mmCIF file of C-alpha atoms in Angstrom:
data_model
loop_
_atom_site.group_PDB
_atom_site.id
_atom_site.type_symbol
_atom_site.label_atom_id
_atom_site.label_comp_id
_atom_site.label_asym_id
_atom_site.label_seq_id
_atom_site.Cartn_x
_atom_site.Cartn_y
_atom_site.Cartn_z
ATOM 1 C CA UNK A 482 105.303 18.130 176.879
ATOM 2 C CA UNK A 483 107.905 15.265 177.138
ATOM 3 C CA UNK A 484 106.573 13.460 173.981
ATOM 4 C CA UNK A 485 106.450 16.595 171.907
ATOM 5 C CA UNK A 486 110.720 16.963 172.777
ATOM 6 C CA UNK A 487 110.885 13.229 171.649
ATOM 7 C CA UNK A 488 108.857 14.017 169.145
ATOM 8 C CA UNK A 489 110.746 17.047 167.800
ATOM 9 C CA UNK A 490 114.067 15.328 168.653
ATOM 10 C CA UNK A 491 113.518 12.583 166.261
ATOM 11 C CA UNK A 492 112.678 14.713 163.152
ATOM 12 C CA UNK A 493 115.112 16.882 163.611
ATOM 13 C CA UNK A 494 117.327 13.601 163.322
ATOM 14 C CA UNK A 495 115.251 11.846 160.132
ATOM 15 C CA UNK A 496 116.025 15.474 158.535
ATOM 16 C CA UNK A 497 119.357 16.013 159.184
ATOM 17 C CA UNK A 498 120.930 13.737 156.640
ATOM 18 C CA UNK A 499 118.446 15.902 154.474
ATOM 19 C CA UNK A 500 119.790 19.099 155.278
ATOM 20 C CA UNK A 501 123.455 18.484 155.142
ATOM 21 C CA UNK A 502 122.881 16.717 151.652
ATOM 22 C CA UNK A 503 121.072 20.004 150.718
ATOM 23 C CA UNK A 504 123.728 22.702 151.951
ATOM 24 C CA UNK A 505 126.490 20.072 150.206
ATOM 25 C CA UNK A 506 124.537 20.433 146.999
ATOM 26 C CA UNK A 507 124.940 24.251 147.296
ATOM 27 C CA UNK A 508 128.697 24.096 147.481
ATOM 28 C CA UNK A 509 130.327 24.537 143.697
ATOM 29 C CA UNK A 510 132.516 21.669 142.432
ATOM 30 C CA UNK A 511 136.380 22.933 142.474
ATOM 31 C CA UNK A 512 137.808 22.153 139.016
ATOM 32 C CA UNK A 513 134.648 20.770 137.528
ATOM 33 C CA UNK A 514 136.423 21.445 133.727
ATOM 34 C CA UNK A 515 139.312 18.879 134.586
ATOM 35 C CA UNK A 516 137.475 16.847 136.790
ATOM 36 C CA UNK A 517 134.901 15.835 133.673
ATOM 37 C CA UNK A 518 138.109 14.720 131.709
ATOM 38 C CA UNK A 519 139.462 13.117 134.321
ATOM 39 C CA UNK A 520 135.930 11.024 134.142
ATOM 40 C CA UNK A 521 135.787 10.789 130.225
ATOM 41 C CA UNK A 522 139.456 9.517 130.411
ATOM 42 C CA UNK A 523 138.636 6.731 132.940
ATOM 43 C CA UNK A 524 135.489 5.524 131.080
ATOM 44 C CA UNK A 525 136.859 6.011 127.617
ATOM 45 C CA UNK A 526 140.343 3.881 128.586
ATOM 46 C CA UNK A 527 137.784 1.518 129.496
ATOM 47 C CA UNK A 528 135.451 1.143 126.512
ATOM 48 C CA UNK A 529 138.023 1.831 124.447
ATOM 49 C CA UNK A 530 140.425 -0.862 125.070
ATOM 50 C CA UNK A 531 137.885 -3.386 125.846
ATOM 51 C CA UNK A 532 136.898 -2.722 121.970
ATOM 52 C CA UNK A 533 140.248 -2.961 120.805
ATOM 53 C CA UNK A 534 140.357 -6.829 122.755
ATOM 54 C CA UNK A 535 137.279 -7.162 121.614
ATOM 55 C CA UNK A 536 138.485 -7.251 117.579
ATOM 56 C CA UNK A 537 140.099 -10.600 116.455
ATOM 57 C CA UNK A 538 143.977 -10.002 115.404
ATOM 58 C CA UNK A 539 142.497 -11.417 111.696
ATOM 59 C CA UNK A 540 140.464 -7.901 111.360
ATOM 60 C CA UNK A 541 142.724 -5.526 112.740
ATOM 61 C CA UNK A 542 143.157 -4.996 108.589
ATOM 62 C CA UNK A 543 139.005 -4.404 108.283
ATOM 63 C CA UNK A 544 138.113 -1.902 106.565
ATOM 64 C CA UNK A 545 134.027 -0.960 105.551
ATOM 65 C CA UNK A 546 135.546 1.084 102.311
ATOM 66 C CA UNK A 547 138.554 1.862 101.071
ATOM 67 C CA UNK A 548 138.368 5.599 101.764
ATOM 68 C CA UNK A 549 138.246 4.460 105.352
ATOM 69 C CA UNK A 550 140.640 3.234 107.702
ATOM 70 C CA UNK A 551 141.458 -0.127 109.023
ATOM 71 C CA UNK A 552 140.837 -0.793 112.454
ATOM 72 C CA UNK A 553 144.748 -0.573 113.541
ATOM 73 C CA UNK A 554 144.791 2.273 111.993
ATOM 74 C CA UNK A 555 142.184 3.419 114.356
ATOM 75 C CA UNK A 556 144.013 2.145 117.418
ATOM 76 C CA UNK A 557 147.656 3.701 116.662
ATOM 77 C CA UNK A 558 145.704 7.157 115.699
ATOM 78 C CA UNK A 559 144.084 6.958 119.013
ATOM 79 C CA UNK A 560 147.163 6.225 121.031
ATOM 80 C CA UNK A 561 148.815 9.022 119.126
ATOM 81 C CA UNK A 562 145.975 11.626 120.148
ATOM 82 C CA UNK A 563 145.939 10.422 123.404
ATOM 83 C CA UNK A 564 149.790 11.132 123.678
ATOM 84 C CA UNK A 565 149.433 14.241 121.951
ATOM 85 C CA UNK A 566 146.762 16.382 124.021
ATOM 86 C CA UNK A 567 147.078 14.732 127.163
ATOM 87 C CA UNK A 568 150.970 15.884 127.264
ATOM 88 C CA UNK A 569 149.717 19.556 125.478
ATOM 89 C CA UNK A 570 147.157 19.645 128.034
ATOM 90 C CA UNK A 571 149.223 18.388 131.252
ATOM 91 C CA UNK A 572 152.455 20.158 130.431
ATOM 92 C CA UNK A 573 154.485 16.597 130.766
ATOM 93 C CA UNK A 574 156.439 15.420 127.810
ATOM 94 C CA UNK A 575 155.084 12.061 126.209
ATOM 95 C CA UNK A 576 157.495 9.200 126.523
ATOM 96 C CA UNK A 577 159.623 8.842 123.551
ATOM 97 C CA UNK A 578 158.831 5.417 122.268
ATOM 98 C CA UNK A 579 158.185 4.124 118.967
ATOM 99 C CA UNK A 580 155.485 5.646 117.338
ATOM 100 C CA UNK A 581 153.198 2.207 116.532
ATOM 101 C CA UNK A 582 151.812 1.259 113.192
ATOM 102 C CA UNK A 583 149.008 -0.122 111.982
ATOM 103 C CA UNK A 584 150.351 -3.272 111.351
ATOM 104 C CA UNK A 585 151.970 -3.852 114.422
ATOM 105 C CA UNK A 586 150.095 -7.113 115.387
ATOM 106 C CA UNK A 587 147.292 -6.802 117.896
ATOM 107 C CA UNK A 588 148.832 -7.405 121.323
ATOM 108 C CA UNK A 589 151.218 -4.580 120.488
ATOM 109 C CA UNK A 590 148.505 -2.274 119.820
ATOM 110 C CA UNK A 591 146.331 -3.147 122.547
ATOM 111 C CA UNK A 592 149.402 -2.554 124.914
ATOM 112 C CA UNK A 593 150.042 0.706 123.463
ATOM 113 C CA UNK A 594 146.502 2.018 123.861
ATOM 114 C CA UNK A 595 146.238 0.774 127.508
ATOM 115 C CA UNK A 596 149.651 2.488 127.922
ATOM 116 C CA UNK A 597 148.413 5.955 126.153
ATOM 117 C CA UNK A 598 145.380 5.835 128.833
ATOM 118 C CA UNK A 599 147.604 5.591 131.328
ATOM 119 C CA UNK A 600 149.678 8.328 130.589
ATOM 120 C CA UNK A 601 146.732 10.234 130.633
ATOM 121 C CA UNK A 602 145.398 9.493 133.486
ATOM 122 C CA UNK A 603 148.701 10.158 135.217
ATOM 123 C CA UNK A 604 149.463 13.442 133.583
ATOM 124 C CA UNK A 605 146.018 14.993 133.852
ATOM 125 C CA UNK A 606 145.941 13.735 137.522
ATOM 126 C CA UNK A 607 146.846 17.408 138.668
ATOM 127 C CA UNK A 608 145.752 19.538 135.903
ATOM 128 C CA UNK A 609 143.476 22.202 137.624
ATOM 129 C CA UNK A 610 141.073 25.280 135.907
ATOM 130 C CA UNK A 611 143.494 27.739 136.510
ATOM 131 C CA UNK A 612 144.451 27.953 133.325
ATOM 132 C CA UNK A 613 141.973 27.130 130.958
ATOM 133 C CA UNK A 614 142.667 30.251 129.407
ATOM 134 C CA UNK A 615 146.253 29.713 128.123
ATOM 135 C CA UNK A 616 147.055 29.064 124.775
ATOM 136 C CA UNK A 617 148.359 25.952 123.395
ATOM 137 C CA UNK A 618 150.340 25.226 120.473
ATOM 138 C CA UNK A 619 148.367 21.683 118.591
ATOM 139 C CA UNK A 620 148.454 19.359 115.626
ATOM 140 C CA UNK A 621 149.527 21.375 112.468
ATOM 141 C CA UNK A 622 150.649 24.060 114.988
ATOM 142 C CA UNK A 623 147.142 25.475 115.517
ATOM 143 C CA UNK A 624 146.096 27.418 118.406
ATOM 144 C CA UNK A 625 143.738 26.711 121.218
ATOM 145 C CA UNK A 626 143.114 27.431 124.745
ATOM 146 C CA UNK A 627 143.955 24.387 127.223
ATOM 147 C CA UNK A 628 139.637 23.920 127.441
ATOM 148 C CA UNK A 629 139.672 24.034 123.740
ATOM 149 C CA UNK A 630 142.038 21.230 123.907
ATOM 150 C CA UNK A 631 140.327 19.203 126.603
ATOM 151 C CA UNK A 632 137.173 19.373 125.046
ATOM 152 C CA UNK A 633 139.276 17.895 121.502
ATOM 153 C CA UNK A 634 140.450 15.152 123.678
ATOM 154 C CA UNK A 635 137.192 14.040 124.624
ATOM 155 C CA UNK A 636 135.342 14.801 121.679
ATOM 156 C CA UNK A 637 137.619 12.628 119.946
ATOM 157 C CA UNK A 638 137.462 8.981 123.044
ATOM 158 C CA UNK A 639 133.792 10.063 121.203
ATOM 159 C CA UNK A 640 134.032 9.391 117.768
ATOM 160 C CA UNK A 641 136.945 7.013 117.990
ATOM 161 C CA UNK A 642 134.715 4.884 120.315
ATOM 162 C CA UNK A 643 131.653 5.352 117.874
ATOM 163 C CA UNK A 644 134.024 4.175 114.324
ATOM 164 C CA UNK A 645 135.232 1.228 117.276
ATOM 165 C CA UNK A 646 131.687 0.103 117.991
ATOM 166 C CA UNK A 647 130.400 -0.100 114.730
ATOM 167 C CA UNK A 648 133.534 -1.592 112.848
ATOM 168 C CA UNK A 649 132.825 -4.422 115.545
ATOM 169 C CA UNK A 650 129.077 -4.507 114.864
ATOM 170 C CA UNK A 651 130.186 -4.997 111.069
ATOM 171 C CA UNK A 652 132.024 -7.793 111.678
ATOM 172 C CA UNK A 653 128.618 -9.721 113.621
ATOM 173 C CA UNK A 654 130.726 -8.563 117.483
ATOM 174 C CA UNK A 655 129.210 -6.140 120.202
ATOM 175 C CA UNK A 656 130.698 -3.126 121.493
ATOM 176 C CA UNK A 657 131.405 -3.429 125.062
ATOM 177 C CA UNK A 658 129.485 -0.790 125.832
ATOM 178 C CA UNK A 659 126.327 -2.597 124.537
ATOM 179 C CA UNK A 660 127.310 -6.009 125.816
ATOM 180 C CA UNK A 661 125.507 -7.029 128.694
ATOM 181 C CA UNK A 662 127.094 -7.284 132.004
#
């Protein structure tokens, strides 16, 4: 009788980490909406600027065709997105600096993305799904509901990340995200 207690003690421990991980995985996220941007924003400021150290200054002018643009071109349009729907999405006025250019050399540009990132980070730190609902006034004043922005926002770290990787690829580098670590 004694061993089958001891017995029945001791699963019942083994299978309570079990349980409680099961009756955790039954509770629904709160926010999940701006918690997934928050996680797309941390990754993509990572990838993103790690590709942008990644280029030599030399190419920052590289170009596969002329209808394309260069690769600084592709860094100041991403730290201008980045300004652009994190503030619509957060509410919080961008800073007012000077709007960088393509040709700003590469340090400057580099700085500016890493800066852009961080604005985001910091401005979508207490954006909730409340209000995913609410209309917001975007680029070319179109518009869209605070998701509909969010989802822009990470739709574009996407394809800025994929024109990133394989401008680097074209000039004989590896993204970061296929480097190995």
């Amino acid at each position: 009788m004694k061993l089958n207690r001891v017995l029945l003690c001791g699963m019942v421990l083994v299978f309570m980490p079990f349980m409680a991980a099961a009756q955790q995985a039954n509770v629904p996220e709160t926010n999940p909406v701006s918690n997934a941007v928050r996680n797309s924003v941390e990754r993509a400021s990572k990838n993103m600027v790690a590709a942008a150290d990644e280029m030599p200054a030399d190419k920052y002018s590289f170009h596969p065709t002329a209808a394309q643009m260069s690769f600084g071109k592709l860094v100041s349009h991403m730290i201008g997105s980045n300004y652009g729907l994190c503030s619509k999405i957060s509410g919080i006025a961008a800073p007012t600096e000077e709007k960088p250019s393509e040709t700003d050399p590469k340090d400057k540009l580099v700085s500016s993305l890493r800066a852009s990132f961080d604005f985001c980070t910091q401005s979508l730190a207490k954006v909730d799904d409340s209000n995913l609902g609410e209309q917001l006034t975007v680029f070319g004043g179109r518009k869209v509901s605070r998701a509909a922005a969010m989802i822009a926002l990470t739709n574009d770290f996407a394809g800025h990340y994929s024109m990133a990787a394989n401008y680097l690829r074209l000039n004989g580098l590896l993204p970061p995200t296929a480097q190995q670590k």
